[in-house]
XYZ file of C-alpha atoms in Angstrom:
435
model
C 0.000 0.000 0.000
C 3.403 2.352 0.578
C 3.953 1.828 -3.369
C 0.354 2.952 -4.414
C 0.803 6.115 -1.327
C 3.772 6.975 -3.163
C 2.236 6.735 -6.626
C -0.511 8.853 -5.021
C 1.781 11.336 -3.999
C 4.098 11.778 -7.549
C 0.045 12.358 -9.570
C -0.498 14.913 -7.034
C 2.843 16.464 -7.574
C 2.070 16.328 -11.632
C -1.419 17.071 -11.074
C 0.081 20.511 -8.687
C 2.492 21.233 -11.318
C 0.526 22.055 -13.800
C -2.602 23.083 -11.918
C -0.140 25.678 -9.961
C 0.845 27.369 -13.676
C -3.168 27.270 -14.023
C -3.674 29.375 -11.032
C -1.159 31.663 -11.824
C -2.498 31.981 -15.230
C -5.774 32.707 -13.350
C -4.077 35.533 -11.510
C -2.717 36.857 -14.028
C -5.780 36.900 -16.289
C -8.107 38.184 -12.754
C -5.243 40.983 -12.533
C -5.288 41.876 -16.696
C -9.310 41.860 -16.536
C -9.379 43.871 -12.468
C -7.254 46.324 -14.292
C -9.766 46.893 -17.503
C -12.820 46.389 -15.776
C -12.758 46.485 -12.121
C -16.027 46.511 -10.683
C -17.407 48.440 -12.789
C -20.949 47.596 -14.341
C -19.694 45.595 -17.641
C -17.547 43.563 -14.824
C -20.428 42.503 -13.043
C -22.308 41.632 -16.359
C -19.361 39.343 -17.511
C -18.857 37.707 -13.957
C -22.615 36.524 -13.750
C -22.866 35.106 -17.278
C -19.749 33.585 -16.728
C -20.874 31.797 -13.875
C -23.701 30.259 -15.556
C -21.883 28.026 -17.787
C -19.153 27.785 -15.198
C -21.488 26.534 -12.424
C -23.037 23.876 -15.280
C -19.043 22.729 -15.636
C -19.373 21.873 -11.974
C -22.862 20.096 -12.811
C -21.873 18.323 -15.642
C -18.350 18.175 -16.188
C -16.378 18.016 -13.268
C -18.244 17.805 -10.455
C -20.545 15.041 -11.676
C -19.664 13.575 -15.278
C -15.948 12.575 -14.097
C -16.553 11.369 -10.241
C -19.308 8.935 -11.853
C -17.907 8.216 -15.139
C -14.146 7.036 -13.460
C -15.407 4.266 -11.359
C -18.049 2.583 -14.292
C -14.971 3.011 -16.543
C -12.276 1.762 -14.443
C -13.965 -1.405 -14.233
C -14.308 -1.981 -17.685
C -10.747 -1.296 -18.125
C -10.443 -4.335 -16.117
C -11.559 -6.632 -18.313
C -10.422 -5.514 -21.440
C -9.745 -1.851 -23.357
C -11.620 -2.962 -25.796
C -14.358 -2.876 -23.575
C -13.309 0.683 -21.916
C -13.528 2.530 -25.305
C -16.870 0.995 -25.988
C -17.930 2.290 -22.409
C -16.303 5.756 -23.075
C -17.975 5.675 -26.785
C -21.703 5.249 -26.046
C -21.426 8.022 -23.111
C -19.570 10.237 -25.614
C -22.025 9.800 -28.112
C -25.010 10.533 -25.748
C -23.096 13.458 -23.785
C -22.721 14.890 -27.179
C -26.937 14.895 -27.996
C -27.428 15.877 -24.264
C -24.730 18.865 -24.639
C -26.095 20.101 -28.015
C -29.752 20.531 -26.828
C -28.539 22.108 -23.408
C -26.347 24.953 -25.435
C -29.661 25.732 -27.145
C -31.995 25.734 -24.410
C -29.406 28.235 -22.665
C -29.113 30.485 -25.812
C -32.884 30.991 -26.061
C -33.652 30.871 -22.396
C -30.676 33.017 -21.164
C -33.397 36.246 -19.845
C -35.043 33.780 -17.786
C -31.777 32.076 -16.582
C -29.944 35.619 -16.111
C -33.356 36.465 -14.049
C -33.073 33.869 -11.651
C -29.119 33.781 -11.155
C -29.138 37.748 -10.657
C -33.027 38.562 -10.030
C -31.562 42.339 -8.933
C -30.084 42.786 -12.066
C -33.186 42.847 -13.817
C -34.036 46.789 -12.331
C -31.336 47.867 -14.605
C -32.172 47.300 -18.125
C -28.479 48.366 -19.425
C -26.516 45.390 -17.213
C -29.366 42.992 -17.421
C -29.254 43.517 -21.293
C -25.125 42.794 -21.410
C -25.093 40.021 -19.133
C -27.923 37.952 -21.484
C -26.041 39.053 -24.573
C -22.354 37.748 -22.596
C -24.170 34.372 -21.703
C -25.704 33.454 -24.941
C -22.669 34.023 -26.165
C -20.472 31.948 -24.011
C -23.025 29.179 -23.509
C -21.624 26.766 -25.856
C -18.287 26.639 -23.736
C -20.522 24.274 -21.176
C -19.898 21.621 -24.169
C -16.502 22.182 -24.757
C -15.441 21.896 -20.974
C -17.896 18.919 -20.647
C -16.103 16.944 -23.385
C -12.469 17.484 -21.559
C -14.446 16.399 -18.494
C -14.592 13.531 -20.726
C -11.337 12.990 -21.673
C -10.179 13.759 -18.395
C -11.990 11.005 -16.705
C -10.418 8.885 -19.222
C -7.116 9.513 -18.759
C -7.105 9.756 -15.429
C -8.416 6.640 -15.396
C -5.167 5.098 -17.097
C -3.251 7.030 -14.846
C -2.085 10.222 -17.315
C -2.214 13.356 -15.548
C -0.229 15.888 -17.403
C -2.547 17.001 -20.183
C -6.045 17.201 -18.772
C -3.993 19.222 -15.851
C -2.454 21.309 -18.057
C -5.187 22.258 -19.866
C -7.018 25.084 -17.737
C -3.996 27.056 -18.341
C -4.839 27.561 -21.669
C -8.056 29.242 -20.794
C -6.566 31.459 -18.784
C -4.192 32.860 -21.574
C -6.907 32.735 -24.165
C -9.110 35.140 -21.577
C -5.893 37.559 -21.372
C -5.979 37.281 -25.088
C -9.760 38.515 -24.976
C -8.957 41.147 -22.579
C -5.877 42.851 -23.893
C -6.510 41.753 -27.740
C -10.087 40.742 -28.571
C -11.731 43.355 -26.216
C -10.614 46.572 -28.232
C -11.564 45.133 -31.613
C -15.751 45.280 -30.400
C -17.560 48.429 -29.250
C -18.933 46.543 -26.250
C -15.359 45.622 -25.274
C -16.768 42.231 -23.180
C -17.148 40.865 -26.187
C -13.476 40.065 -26.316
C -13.942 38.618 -23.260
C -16.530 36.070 -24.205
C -14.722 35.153 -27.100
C -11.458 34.452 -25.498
C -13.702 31.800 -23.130
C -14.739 30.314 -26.735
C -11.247 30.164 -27.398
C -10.071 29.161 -24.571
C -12.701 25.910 -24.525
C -11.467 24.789 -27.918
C -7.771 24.873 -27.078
C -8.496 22.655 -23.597
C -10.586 20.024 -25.829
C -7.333 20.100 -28.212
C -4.762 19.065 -25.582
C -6.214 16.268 -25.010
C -6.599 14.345 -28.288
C -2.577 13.401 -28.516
C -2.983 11.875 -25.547
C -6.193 9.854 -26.282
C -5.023 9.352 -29.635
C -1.597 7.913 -28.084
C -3.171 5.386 -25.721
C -5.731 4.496 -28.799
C -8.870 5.826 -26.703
C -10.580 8.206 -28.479
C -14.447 7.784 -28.740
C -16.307 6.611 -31.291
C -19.857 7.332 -31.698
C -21.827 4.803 -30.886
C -25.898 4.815 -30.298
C -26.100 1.584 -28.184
C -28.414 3.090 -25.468
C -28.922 -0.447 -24.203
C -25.219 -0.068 -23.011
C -24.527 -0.922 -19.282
C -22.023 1.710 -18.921
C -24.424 4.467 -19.823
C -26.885 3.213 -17.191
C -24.312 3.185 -14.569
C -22.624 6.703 -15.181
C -26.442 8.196 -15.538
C -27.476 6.596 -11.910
C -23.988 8.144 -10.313
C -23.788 11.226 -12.409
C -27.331 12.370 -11.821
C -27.317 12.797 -8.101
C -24.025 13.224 -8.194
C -24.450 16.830 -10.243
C -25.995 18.169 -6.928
C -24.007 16.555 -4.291
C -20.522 17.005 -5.684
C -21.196 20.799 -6.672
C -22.860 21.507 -3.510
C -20.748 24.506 -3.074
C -21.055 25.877 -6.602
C -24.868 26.159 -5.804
C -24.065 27.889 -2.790
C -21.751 29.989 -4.630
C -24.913 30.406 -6.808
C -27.441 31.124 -4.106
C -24.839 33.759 -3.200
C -24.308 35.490 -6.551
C -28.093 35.636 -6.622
C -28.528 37.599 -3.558
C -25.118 40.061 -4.282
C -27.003 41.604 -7.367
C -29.266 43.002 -4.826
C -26.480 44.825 -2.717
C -24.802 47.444 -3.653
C -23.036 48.131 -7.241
C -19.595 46.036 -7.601
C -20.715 43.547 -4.769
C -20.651 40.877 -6.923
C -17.386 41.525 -8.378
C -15.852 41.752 -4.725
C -17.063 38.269 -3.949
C -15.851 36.932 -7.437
C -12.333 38.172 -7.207
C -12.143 37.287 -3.198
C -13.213 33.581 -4.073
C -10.852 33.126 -7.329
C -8.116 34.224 -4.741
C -9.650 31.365 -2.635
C -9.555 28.693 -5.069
C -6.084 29.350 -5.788
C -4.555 26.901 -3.117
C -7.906 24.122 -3.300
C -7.150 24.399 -6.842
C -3.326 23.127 -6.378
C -3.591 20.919 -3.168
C -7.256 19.693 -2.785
C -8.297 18.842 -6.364
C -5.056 17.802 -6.984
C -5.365 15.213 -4.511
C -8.855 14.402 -4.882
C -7.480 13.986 -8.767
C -4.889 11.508 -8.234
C -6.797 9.583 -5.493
C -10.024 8.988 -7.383
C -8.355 6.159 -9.557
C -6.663 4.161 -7.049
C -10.219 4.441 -4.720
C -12.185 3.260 -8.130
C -9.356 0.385 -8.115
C -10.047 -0.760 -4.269
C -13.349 -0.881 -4.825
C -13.247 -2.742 -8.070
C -10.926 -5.346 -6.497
C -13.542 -5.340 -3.323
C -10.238 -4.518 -1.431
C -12.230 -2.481 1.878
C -9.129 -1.692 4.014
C -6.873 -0.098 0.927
C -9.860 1.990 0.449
C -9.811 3.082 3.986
C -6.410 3.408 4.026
C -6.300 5.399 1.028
C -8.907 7.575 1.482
C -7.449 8.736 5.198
C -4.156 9.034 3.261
C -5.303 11.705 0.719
C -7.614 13.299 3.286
C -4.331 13.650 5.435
C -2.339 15.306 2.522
C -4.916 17.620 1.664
C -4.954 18.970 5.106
C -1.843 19.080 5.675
C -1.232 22.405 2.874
C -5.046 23.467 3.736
C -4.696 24.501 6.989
C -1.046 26.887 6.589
C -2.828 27.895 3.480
C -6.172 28.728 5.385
C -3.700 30.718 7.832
C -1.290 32.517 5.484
C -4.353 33.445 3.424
C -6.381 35.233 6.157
C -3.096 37.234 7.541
C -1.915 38.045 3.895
C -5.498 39.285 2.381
C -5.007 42.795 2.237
C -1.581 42.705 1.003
C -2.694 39.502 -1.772
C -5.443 41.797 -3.036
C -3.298 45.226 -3.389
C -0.440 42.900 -5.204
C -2.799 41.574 -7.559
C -5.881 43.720 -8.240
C -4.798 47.482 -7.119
C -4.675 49.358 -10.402
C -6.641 50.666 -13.344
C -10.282 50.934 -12.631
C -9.569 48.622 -9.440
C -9.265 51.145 -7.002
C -8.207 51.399 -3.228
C -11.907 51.088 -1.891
C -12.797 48.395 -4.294
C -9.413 46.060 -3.114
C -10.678 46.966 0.688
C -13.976 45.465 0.119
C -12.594 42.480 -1.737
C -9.386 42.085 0.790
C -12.281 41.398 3.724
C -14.448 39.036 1.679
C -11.052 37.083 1.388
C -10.248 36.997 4.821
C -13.239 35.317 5.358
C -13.348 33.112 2.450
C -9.745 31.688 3.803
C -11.191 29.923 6.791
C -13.200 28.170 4.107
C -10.308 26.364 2.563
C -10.047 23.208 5.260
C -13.659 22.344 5.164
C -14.006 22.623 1.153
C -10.094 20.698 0.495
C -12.029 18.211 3.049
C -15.321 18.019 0.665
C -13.441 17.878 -2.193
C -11.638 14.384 -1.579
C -14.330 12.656 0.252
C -17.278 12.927 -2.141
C -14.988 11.259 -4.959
C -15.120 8.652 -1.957
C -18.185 8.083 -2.030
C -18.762 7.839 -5.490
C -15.853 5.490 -5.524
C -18.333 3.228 -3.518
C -21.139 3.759 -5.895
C -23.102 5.793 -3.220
C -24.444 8.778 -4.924
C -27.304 9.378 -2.225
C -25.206 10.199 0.736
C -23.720 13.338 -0.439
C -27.013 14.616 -2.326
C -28.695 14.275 1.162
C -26.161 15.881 2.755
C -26.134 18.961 -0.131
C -29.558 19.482 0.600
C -29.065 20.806 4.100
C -25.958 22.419 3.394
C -27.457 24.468 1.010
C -31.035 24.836 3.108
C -27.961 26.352 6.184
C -26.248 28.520 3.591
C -29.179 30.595 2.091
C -30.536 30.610 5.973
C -27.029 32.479 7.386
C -27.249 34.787 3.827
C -30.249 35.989 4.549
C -29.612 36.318 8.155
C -26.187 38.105 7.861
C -26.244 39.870 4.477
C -28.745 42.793 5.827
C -26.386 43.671 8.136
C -22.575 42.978 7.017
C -23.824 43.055 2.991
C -21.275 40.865 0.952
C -19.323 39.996 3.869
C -21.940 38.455 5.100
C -22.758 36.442 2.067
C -19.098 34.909 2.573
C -19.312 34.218 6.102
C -22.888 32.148 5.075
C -20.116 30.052 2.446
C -18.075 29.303 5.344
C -20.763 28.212 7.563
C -22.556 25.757 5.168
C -18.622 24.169 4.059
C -18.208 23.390 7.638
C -21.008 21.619 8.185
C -21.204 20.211 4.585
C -17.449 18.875 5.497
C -18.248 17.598 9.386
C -21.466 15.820 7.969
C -19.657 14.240 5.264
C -17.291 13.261 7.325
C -19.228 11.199 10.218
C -21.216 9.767 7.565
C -17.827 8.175 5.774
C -16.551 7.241 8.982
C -20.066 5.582 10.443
C-alpha cells in the first residue's frame, strides 16, 4: 500500500504542477481583466454570465460527469480496453446529444436564466441587457469543458495526468488574449472577453486528443443506449451533479442575492473567491485527482481496508497544505489583493472590500479541500445518495445564514454564510464516511 501512497503522492505532484501554472495563469488573467474592468458595471455583467456556464461545468463536467464516469470506466478497463472505449464511446455519443440541446436551451432561455441567477439585475435594463447578450454568447463553452471532463476522466483513469492538468492554463491565456486583444476590436469591449472563453474551450478540448489518440482511446460514436455503462454513469452522475457541486450552488445562491447589494458587490465576492480557489485548486483537487483512480481500483478489487487506508491518506495530505494555506491566506489578504488587483479601474476602496471578503473566504479552505476528496469517496463506492442528502441541508444552512447576515454585514456576510454551510457540509460528510 506504501507503493500505491507513493504513486498517489508523484500524480499529485504532476497534477500541482501544472494546476499551480493554471492558477497563476488565473491571476494573471483576474489581474489583466481587475485592471480593464474592475467593478465596474460591464464587470459585473461578464462575472454573472460567466458563472452560468461555469457553475453547469461543476454540474456536468467536473463535479458530476468525471466522479461517476471514473469508477463505471475503471472497471471496464479491467476486463479488457476494448471494452473501456466501448464504455467511453456510447457516453460520448449521448453526452454529445445531451450537450447540443442544453447549449440551445441556454441560448434561447438566457433572460429567464440571467433572471433567476441575478433577479436584482433585472431593475437595470443596461446590465441585465449585457449580461444575457455575454451568456448566450459563451453558452456553448458548457460543451466544450464537458467533453475534456470527458477525456479527463479517461485519462485519469489510465493514470495520465499531465494534459487534462495542463489544460485550464490555456483558458486562462486565451481570456488575457480577450482582454488585452479581442476586447478593443468590439464596441462593447466584453465581447473580447466572451470570445477568449470560446477560445479558450477549444484549445483545452485540443490538448487532449494526442494523448487519447496515443493510448488508442478516443471515442467513437456509438448509439447503443442499451449499453450498461451508460446506465451506470447516468445513476452516479445524476445525483451526483448536486451533491458534488454543492458549493457551486451555494456559490450560486450567493451570486443571486449580491445583485441586490450594492453596485460592484458581486465583483468583490468573485475576485475574493478566485483568490480562494487558488490553493484548493493546487492541493485539494489535486489530490482528490490523483486519489479517485486508485479508490475506483479498491473498490473494483472489493479490497475495503486499501480503500480506507487510502482515502485517510489523501484526506491527510490535503490537510496538511489546507490549513497553513487557510492561515497565510487570512493574515496576507489585504496585502494579496493590493499585489494583484490594485490598479486601473480597481481602485483602493474596491481592493478593501474584496481584501475582507477574502479573509473570510480563507477559513473556508479546510472544510471545502475536506469536501473535495471525500465525495470522490463516495462515489468510488457507488453511493451517490449520501452526499445529495447531505447537499440538501448544506445548502437549506447557507441561504438561511445569507439571509440572516447579508442585511447587516452586505457581501461579507454572504461569505461568512459560504463558510458556515462548508463546515457543516465537510463535518457531515465526514461522520457519515466514517459511520
Amino acid at each position: 500500500m506504501r507503493d500505491e501512497h507513493a504513486n498517489i503522492s508523484r500524480r499529485v505532484g504532476v497534477v500541482g504542477f501544472f494546476t499551480f501554472l493554471s492558477r497563476i495563469a488565473g491571476l494573471a488573467r483576474d489581474s489583466v481583466m481587475a485592471w480593464a474592468f474592475g467593478a465596474t458595471k460591464i464587470a459585473d455583467a461578464f462575472y454573472v454570465a460567466f458563472r452560468i456556464p461555469n457553475l453547469l461545468r461543476r454540474f456536468v463536467a467536473e463535479g458530476a460527469l468525471t466522479v461517476a464516469f471514473v469508477p463505471v470506466y475503471t472497471a471496464y478497463l479491467k476486463k479488457t480496453r476494448r471494452d473501456a472505449l466501448e464504455a467511453a464511446s456510447v457516453v460520448f455519443t449521448y453526452l454529445s446529444l445531451f450537450l447540443t440541446l442544453l447549449v440551445a436551451a441556454g441560448i434561447i432561455f438566457a433572460p429567464l436564466i440571467v433572471k433567476l441567477i441575478a433577479y436584482g439585475f433585472a431593475s437595470d435594463s443596461q446590465k441585465f441587457e449585457m449580461t444575457v447578450y455575454l451568456t448566450r454568447l459563451m453558452f456553448p463553452y458548457i460543451m466544450l469543458i464537458s467533453l475534456v471532463a470527458l477525456a479527463m476522466g479517461i485519462l485519469n483513469s489510465l493514470k495520465k495526468f499531465a494534459a487534462p492538468a495542463a489544460s485550464p492554463i490555456f483558458l486562462n491565456l486565451a481570456i488575457i488574449f480577450g482582454a488585452v486583444i479581442l476586447s478593443k476590436l468590439f464596441d462593447f469591449p466584453a465581447t473580447g472577453l466572451a470570445l477568449g472563453v470560446l477560445i479558450g474551450g477549444v484549445l483545452q478540448l485540443s490538448l487532449q486528443i494526442p494523448s487519447l489518440a496515443k493510448e488508442g482511446m478516443i471515442p467513437r460514436i456509438n448509439f447503443n443506449w442499451r449499453h450498461k455503462a451508460l446506465k451506470d454513469v447516468l445513476l452516479l452522475m445524476i445525483p451526483s451533479a448536486f451533491g458534488a457541486a454543492v458549493y457551486q450552488i451555494n456559490v450560486l445562491v450567493v451570486t443571486l442575492l449580491a445583485s441586490f447589494l450594492p453596485e460592484g458587490s458581486v465583483s468583490y465576492l468573485w475576485y475574493a473567491d478566485r483568490v480562494s480557489e487558488f490553493p484548493l485548486g493546487i492541493f485539494a483537487i489535486s489530490v482528490a485527482t490523483a486519489a479517485l483512480p486508485t479508490l475506483s481500483d479498491n473498490v473494483a478489487e472489493k479490497d475495503t481496508q486499501s480503500f480506507k487506508e487510502t482515502l485517510n491518506f489523501s484526506l491527510r495530505l490535503a490537510f496538511l497544505i489546507a490549513i497553513p494555506a487557510m492561515v497565510g491566506l487570512f493574515l496576507l489578504s489585504g496585502i494579496s489583493i493590493n499585489v494583484l488587483f490594485q490598479r486601473g479601474e480597481f481602485t483602493a476602496a474596491t481592493s478593501a472590500a474584496t481584501a475582507s471578503a477574502l479573509a473570510i473566504f480563507a477559513l473556508k479552505i479546510p472544510f471545502v479541500s475536506g469536501v473535495r476528496n471525500l465525495v470522490p469517496g463516495f462515489f468510488a463506492l457507488r453511493d451517490a445518495k449520501t452526499p445529495v442528502y447531505v447537499a440538501a441541508v448544506t445548502v437549506v444552512i447557507n441561504a438561511v445564514f445569507a439571509l440572516m447576515l447579508m442585511g447587516r454585514f452586505l457581501h461579507l456576510g454572504l461569505a461568512a454564510a459560504l463558510v458556515i454551510s462548508s463546515f457543516f457540509n465537510f463535518v457531515i460528510l465526514l461522520y457519515l464516511m466514517r459511520r
